[in-house]
Amino acid sequence: MTTTQFAPDPRALCEIAVRVAAEAGEPAAEGQEGITVLHTKSSPTDVVTEMDRATEELIRSRLLAERPGDAFLGEESGDEDGTSRVRWIVDPIDGTVNYLYGSPDWGVAIAAEVDGQVVAAAVNLPRRGEMYRAVLGQGAFLGQERVTAPETVPLDRALVATGFGYFAERRVRQAQVLLDVIPRVRDIRRTGSAAVDLCALAVGRYNAYYERGLHSWDWSAPGLIASEAGLRVGGLRGGPPSNDMVIAARPELYEQIDRMLQDLGADSDG
Ligand code: IPD
Ligand code: CA
């Protein structure tokens, strides 16, 4: 990567992300009926369908045809180096288990990083008819409408979304943490897609979200949409989002959730 190259306009990257996410969402939605498991990944419940693969390949080919030289990271195909300052981070179908079960709660997520910072994002929820997008510093949009997350609420009034990993040991620990979280909040939701959760948070359908064990393809695109809607998106102890923990909420609530999760040792599997 040469940093003397001009940085591309994030708005142009966002337009590409929206266009490609829209194109990829159509065959994915059409192919949902009758879909079966192709194989499993990290655990027997971590499934891949033919459409995860085909959707990622469509996205990859469109992005790299339009911008040859960009790097690419996809959930299904892994890392591919580039020569430009841009890297695309793609989750072709976030919420694969929902997809397999015929639920509409899954999405196509495409983020563009410039010099390692996410600057543009699109999340298409085809079965919900919702296209979210964001450009760093320029707000988040659902369709043509700018979205702003509602003001904060106290922890005991917060509707909190979360998720569980694919490893049995981690899931047990996540359930134990939840036992201590649930009496302190309004209620808990588990949608089955981090992309859906973070976009739903951006438009006020929840007050907060946290999850351990996500990967950058899970949080990059919807994380920018959430932060551009006014939410703080990070990890434990106010750090950046990571595989250890992703937290998203209005800043005051974020701090309460961060403290609570630290106290509960929520970033350990033991
Ligand atoms: C998963 C979903 C789920 C979350 C898991 C993710 P996938 O992604 O976002 O909500 O709980 O941690 O791995 O496997 O459906 O792309
Ligand atoms: Ca995912």
XYZ file of C-alpha atoms and ligand atoms in Angstrom:
287
model
C 0.000 0.000 0.000
C 1.420 3.435 -0.962
C 0.253 6.316 1.206
C 1.318 8.875 -1.427
C -1.685 7.759 -3.492
C -4.748 10.007 -3.306
C -7.308 8.821 -0.788
C -10.571 8.155 -2.610
C -13.689 10.118 -1.710
C -15.584 8.158 0.983
C -18.895 9.220 -0.609
C -17.879 7.517 -3.838
C -16.926 4.381 -1.890
C -20.309 4.481 -0.147
C -22.130 4.724 -3.480
C -20.282 1.643 -4.695
C -21.044 -0.214 -1.448
C -24.771 0.620 -1.699
C -24.969 -0.354 -5.350
C -23.162 -3.670 -4.854
C -25.089 -4.502 -1.649
C -28.353 -3.841 -3.530
C -27.319 -6.034 -6.437
C -26.113 -8.856 -4.169
C -29.228 -8.764 -1.966
C -31.608 -9.697 -4.785
C -30.365 -13.186 -5.693
C -29.672 -13.842 -2.005
C -33.308 -13.089 -1.131
C -34.563 -15.157 -4.072
C -32.329 -18.052 -3.102
C -33.424 -18.198 0.538
C -36.279 -20.612 -0.026
C -35.179 -24.211 0.109
C -31.596 -23.357 1.059
C -29.557 -26.063 2.781
C -26.247 -26.215 4.634
C -23.189 -26.510 2.398
C -20.752 -27.184 5.211
C -19.866 -26.079 8.750
C -16.968 -23.894 9.928
C -15.775 -23.261 13.494
C -18.396 -25.553 15.100
C -21.268 -27.803 13.930
C -23.695 -24.883 14.363
C -21.535 -22.382 12.413
C -22.998 -23.016 8.981
C -22.246 -21.873 5.448
C -24.807 -22.050 2.663
C -24.200 -21.998 -1.056
C -25.607 -18.445 -1.050
C -23.017 -17.180 1.479
C -20.333 -18.240 -0.989
C -22.097 -17.081 -4.151
C -23.038 -13.712 -2.620
C -19.501 -13.053 -1.442
C -18.099 -13.982 -4.854
C -20.549 -11.624 -6.588
C -19.607 -8.780 -4.219
C -15.893 -9.445 -4.546
C -15.965 -9.524 -8.331
C -18.066 -6.335 -8.595
C -15.906 -4.372 -6.128
C -12.602 -5.439 -7.613
C -13.817 -4.930 -11.190
C -14.743 -1.372 -10.275
C -11.652 -0.709 -8.149
C -8.860 -3.094 -9.113
C -6.005 -2.944 -6.633
C -8.155 -2.629 -3.504
C -7.681 -5.177 -0.739
C -10.564 -7.426 0.276
C -11.557 -9.237 3.455
C -14.593 -11.478 3.267
C -16.091 -13.791 5.859
C -16.075 -16.711 3.451
C -12.961 -16.140 1.335
C -10.588 -14.458 3.799
C -7.947 -11.815 3.162
C -6.698 -10.621 -0.203
C -3.946 -7.982 -0.357
C -4.214 -4.937 -2.554
C -2.063 -2.077 -3.769
C -4.374 0.875 -3.000
C -5.230 2.525 0.333
C -8.672 0.902 0.341
C -9.789 -2.391 1.842
C -13.327 -3.737 1.549
C -14.682 -5.711 4.513
C -17.638 -7.884 3.614
C -20.100 -10.139 5.367
C -22.136 -11.513 2.452
C -24.947 -12.856 4.642
C -24.860 -11.812 8.275
C -27.395 -13.931 10.104
C -26.752 -17.136 8.170
C -28.690 -19.269 10.662
C -31.712 -16.950 10.283
C -31.273 -17.213 6.520
C -31.317 -21.004 6.748
C -34.518 -20.946 8.797
C -36.406 -18.604 6.450
C -36.266 -15.580 8.777
C -36.067 -12.110 7.185
C -33.459 -10.974 9.723
C -30.231 -11.184 7.753
C -28.261 -8.672 5.754
C -25.511 -7.996 3.251
C -22.810 -5.823 4.861
C -20.084 -3.964 2.942
C -17.596 -1.555 4.543
C -14.745 0.397 2.969
C -11.622 1.175 4.969
C -9.083 3.802 3.927
C -5.704 3.409 5.624
C -7.294 1.072 8.159
C -10.235 3.306 9.124
C -13.796 2.463 8.119
C -15.068 5.479 6.150
C -18.081 4.166 4.250
C -20.652 1.434 4.774
C -23.786 -0.146 3.365
C -26.027 -2.729 4.992
C -28.843 -4.129 2.882
C -31.656 -6.015 4.628
C -33.435 -7.217 1.466
C -36.322 -9.050 3.141
C -37.008 -6.011 5.321
C -36.721 -3.625 2.366
C -34.157 -1.556 4.274
C -30.900 -0.151 2.926
C -28.678 1.564 5.504
C -25.597 3.566 4.599
C -23.114 5.869 6.255
C -20.068 7.957 5.451
C -17.642 8.852 8.220
C -18.527 12.297 9.593
C -21.531 12.650 7.279
C -24.300 10.807 9.059
C -26.226 7.571 8.685
C -29.219 7.051 6.403
C -32.017 4.539 6.076
C -33.011 4.895 2.426
C -33.073 8.665 1.880
C -33.838 9.518 5.533
C -31.095 10.584 7.887
C -31.257 8.542 11.089
C -30.354 9.626 14.594
C -30.489 7.227 17.527
C -32.835 8.308 20.332
C -31.459 9.924 23.471
C -29.990 7.725 26.174
C -32.015 5.915 28.834
C -30.836 4.686 32.230
C -29.550 1.105 32.327
C -32.668 -0.237 34.051
C -34.818 1.156 31.203
C -32.575 -0.132 28.405
C -33.698 -2.715 25.844
C -30.443 -4.513 25.120
C -29.663 -6.707 22.124
C -26.921 -9.309 22.288
C -25.789 -12.521 20.644
C -23.987 -15.771 21.326
C -20.947 -17.338 19.701
C -20.711 -20.709 18.001
C -18.583 -22.530 20.637
C -20.436 -24.399 23.394
C -17.997 -23.297 26.131
C -18.301 -19.629 25.208
C -22.088 -19.864 24.968
C -22.304 -21.206 28.514
C -20.236 -18.283 29.768
C -22.301 -15.791 27.732
C -25.469 -17.231 29.267
C -23.968 -16.887 32.769
C -23.140 -13.228 32.099
C -26.679 -12.733 30.825
C -28.105 -14.042 34.115
C -26.489 -11.040 35.795
C -27.370 -8.582 33.035
C -31.065 -9.420 32.714
C -32.246 -8.165 36.152
C -30.459 -4.827 35.582
C -32.019 -3.913 32.198
C -35.534 -3.555 30.750
C -35.165 -6.705 28.655
C -32.929 -8.600 26.257
C -33.294 -9.327 22.506
C -31.358 -11.887 20.431
C -32.062 -11.346 16.737
C -29.370 -13.590 15.247
C -27.577 -10.982 13.135
C -25.122 -8.417 14.439
C -25.724 -6.307 11.318
C -29.472 -6.254 11.921
C -28.904 -5.500 15.621
C -26.582 -2.545 15.041
C -28.792 -1.031 12.317
C -31.895 -1.541 14.477
C -30.066 0.229 17.295
C -29.288 3.143 14.964
C -33.012 3.693 14.373
C -34.046 3.258 18.013
C -35.461 -0.285 18.049
C -33.088 -1.057 20.954
C -31.133 1.118 23.356
C -27.901 -0.866 23.429
C -26.070 -3.847 22.019
C -23.157 -5.905 23.221
C -21.591 -9.129 22.026
C -18.388 -11.095 22.560
C -16.759 -13.019 19.717
C -17.620 -10.921 16.655
C -15.252 -10.497 13.723
C -14.468 -7.301 11.842
C -16.814 -8.321 8.990
C -19.654 -8.489 11.530
C -19.177 -5.010 12.997
C -17.400 -2.834 10.380
C -20.307 -1.757 8.166
C -23.145 -1.699 10.735
C -20.782 -0.224 13.351
C -20.207 2.861 11.175
C -23.968 3.171 10.631
C -24.521 3.026 14.404
C -21.761 5.526 15.204
C -22.918 7.942 12.508
C -26.394 7.739 14.084
C -24.876 9.159 17.285
C -24.031 5.961 19.140
C -20.719 5.125 20.682
C -19.361 1.876 19.234
C -16.363 0.321 20.951
C -15.080 -2.410 23.175
C -14.515 -2.919 26.898
C -12.790 -0.168 28.920
C -13.701 2.263 26.155
C -11.306 0.586 23.695
C -11.989 -0.114 20.040
C -14.425 -2.860 19.020
C -12.721 -6.236 18.990
C -13.318 -9.949 19.019
C -13.316 -9.703 22.858
C -16.281 -7.360 22.979
C -18.356 -4.970 20.921
C -20.586 -2.488 22.775
C -22.843 0.105 21.160
C -25.089 2.621 22.911
C -25.477 6.341 23.530
C -22.294 7.435 25.380
C -23.816 7.618 28.908
C -25.396 4.180 28.612
C -22.258 2.803 26.940
C -20.272 3.683 30.055
C -22.750 1.901 32.333
C -22.756 -1.212 30.144
C -18.970 -1.166 29.808
C -18.592 -0.999 33.623
C -21.186 -3.735 34.169
C -19.541 -6.075 31.645
C -16.091 -5.415 33.147
C -17.456 -6.235 36.629
C -18.968 -9.461 35.269
C -15.739 -10.485 33.514
C -17.730 -10.742 30.304
C -14.602 -10.855 28.143
C -13.476 -14.215 29.467
C -14.694 -17.691 28.538
C -13.741 -19.230 31.871
C -23.228 -14.182 13.260
C -24.387 -13.272 13.558
C -24.894 -13.511 14.981
C -23.815 -13.346 15.995
C -22.621 -14.223 15.663
C -22.138 -13.927 14.246
P -23.006 -15.037 10.731
O -22.739 -13.966 11.944
O -24.029 -11.914 13.426
O -25.921 -12.605 15.336
O -24.336 -13.688 17.258
O -21.622 -13.928 16.583
O -21.049 -14.765 13.945
O -22.274 -16.294 11.108
O -24.462 -15.214 10.638
O -22.419 -14.329 9.538
Ca -21.523 -12.406 10.398
